[in-house]
JSON list of C-alpha atoms in Angstrom, two decimals:
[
{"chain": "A", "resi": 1, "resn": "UNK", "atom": "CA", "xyz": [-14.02, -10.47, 7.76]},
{"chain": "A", "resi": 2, "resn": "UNK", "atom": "CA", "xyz": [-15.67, -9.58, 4.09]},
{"chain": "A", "resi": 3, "resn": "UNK", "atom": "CA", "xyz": [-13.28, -8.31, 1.25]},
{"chain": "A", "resi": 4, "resn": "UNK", "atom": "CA", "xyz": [-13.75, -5.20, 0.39]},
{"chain": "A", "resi": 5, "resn": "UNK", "atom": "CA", "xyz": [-14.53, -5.38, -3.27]},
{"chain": "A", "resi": 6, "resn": "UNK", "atom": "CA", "xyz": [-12.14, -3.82, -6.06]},
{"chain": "A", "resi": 7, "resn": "UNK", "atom": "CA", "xyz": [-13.30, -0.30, -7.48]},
{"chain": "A", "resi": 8, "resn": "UNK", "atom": "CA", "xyz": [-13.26, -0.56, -11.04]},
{"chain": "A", "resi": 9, "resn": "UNK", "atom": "CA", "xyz": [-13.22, 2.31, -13.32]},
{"chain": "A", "resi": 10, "resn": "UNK", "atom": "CA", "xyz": [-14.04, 1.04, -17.31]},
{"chain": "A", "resi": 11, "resn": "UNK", "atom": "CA", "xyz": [-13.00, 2.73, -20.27]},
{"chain": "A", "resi": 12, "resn": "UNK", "atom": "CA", "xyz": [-14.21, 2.33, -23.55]},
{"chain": "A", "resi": 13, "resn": "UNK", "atom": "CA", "xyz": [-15.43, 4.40, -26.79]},
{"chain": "A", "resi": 14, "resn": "UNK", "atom": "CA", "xyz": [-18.57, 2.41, -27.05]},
{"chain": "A", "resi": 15, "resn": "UNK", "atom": "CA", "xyz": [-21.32, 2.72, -23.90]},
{"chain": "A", "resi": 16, "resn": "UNK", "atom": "CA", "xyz": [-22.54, -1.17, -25.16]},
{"chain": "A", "resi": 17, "resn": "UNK", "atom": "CA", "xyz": [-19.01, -2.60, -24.17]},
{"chain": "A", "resi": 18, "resn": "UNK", "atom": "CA", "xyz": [-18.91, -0.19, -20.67]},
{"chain": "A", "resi": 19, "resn": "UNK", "atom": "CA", "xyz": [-22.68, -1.24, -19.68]},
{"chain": "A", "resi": 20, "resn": "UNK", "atom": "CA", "xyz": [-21.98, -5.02, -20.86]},
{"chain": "A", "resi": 21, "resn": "UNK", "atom": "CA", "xyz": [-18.63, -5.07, -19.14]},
{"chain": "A", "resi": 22, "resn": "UNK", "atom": "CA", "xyz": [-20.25, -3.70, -15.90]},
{"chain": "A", "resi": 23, "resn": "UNK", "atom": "CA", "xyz": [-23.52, -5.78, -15.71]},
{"chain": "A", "resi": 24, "resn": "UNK", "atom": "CA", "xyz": [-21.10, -8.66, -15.42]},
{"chain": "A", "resi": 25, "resn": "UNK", "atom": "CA", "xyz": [-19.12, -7.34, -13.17]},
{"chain": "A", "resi": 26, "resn": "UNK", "atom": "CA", "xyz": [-21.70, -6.09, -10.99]},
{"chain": "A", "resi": 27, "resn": "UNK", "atom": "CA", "xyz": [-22.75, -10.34, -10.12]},
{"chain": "A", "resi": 28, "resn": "UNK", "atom": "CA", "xyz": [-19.74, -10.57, -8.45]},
{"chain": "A", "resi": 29, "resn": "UNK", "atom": "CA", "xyz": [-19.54, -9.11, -5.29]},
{"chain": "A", "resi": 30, "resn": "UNK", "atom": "CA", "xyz": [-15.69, -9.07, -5.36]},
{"chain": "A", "resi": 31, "resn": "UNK", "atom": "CA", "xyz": [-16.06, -6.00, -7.56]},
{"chain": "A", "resi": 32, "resn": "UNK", "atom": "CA", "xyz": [-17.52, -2.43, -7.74]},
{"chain": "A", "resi": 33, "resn": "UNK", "atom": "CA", "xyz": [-17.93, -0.57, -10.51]},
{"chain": "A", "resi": 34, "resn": "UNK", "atom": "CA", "xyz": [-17.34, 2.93, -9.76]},
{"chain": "A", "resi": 35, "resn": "UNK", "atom": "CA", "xyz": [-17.23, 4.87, -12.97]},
{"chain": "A", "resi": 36, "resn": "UNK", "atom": "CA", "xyz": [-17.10, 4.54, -16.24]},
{"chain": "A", "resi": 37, "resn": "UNK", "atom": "CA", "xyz": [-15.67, 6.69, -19.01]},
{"chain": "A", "resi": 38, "resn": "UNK", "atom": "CA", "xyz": [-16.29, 7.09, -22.90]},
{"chain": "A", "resi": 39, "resn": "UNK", "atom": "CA", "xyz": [-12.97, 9.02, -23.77]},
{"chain": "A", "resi": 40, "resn": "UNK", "atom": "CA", "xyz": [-9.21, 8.72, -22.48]},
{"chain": "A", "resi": 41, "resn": "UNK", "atom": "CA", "xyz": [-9.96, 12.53, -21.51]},
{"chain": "A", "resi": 42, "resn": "UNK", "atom": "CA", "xyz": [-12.62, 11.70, -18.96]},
{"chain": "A", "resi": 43, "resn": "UNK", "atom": "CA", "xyz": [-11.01, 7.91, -17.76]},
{"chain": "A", "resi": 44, "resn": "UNK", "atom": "CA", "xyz": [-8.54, 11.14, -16.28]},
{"chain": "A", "resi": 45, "resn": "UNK", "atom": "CA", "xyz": [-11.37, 12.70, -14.28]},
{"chain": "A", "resi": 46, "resn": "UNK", "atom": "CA", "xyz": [-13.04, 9.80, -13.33]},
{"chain": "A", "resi": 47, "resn": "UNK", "atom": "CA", "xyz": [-9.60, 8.51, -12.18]},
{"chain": "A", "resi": 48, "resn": "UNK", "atom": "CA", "xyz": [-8.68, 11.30, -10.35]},
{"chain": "A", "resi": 49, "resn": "UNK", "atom": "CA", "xyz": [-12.45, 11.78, -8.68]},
{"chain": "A", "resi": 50, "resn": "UNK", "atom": "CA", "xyz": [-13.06, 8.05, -7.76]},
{"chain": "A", "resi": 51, "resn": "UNK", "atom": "CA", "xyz": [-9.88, 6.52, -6.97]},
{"chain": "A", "resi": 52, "resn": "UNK", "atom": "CA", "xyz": [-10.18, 3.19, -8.55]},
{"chain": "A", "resi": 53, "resn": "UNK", "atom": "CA", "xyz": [-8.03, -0.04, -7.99]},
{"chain": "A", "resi": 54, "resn": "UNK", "atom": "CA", "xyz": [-8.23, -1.61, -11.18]},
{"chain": "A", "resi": 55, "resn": "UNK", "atom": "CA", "xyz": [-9.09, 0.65, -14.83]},
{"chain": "A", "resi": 56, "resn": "UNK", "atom": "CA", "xyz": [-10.04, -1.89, -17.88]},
{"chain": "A", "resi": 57, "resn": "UNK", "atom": "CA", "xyz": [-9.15, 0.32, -20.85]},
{"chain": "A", "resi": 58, "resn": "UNK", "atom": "CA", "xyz": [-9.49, 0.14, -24.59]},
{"chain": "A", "resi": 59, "resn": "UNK", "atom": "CA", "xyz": [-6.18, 1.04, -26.30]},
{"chain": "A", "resi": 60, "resn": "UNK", "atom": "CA", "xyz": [-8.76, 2.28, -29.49]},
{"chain": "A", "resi": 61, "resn": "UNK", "atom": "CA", "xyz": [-10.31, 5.50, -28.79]},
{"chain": "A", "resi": 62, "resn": "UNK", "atom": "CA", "xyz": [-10.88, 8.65, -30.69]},
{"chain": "A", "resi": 63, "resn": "UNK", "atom": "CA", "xyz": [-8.90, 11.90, -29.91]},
{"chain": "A", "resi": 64, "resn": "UNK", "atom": "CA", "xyz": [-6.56, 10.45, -26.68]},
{"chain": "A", "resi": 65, "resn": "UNK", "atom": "CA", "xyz": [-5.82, 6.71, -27.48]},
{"chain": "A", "resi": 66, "resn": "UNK", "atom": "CA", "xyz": [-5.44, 3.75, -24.55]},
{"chain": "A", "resi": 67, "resn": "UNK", "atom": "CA", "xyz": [-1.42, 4.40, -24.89]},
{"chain": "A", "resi": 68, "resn": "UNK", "atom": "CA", "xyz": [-1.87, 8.16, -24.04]},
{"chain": "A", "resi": 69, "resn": "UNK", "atom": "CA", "xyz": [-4.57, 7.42, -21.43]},
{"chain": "A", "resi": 70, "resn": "UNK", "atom": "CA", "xyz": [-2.28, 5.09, -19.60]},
{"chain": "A", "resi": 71, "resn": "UNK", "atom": "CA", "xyz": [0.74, 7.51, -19.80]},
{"chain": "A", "resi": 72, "resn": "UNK", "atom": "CA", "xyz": [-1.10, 10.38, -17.79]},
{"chain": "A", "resi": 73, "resn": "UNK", "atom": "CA", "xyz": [-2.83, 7.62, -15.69]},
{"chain": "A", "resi": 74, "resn": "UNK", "atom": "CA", "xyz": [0.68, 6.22, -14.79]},
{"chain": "A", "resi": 75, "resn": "UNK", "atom": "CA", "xyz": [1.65, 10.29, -13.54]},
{"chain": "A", "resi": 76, "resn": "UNK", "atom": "CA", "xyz": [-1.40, 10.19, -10.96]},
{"chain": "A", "resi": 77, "resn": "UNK", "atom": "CA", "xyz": [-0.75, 10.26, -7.33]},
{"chain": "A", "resi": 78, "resn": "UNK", "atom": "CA", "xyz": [-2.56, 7.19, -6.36]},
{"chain": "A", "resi": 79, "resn": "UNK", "atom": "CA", "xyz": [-1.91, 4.94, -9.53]},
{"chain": "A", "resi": 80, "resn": "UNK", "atom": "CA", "xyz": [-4.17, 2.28, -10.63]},
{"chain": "A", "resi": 81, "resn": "UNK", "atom": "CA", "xyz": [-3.17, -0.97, -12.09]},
{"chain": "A", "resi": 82, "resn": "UNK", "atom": "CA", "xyz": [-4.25, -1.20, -15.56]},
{"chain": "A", "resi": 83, "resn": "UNK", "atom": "CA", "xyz": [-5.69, -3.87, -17.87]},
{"chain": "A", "resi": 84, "resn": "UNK", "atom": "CA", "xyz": [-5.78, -3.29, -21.36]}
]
């Protein structure tokens, strides 16, 4: 039976890391990139909307830091593990 590949939702201020981070993610079949997110504010939406497994977030952001974005991640219903 194939694995069903991990949904992973990246966060980071700066679109070079997200679209780096994802093209290597995207050659391994164990994982699907499902969203990514340029603000703490919209890892939130894209959290709530896509449902990932796994969210790789930067702790440095503008307005809403990685601490804050991980607090109000940590109060969803379906809550995804986190790696900072």
């Amino acid at each position: 039976t194939p694995v069903k590949p991990r949904r992973i939702l990246l966060v980071d201020d700066h679109a070079l890391v997200r679209r780096g981070l994802a093209a290597l993610l995207r050659t391994d079949g164990r994982y699907s990139v499902v969203g990514e997110a340029g603000s703490g504010e919209m890892a939130i939406v894209q959290a709530v909307s896509e449902q990932p497994d796994l969210v790789i977030l930067d702790l440095s952001m503008p307005r809403m830091d990685g601490l804050e974005t991980l607090r109000r991640l940590r109060t969803l219903p379906q809550r995804p593990k986190v790696l900072i």
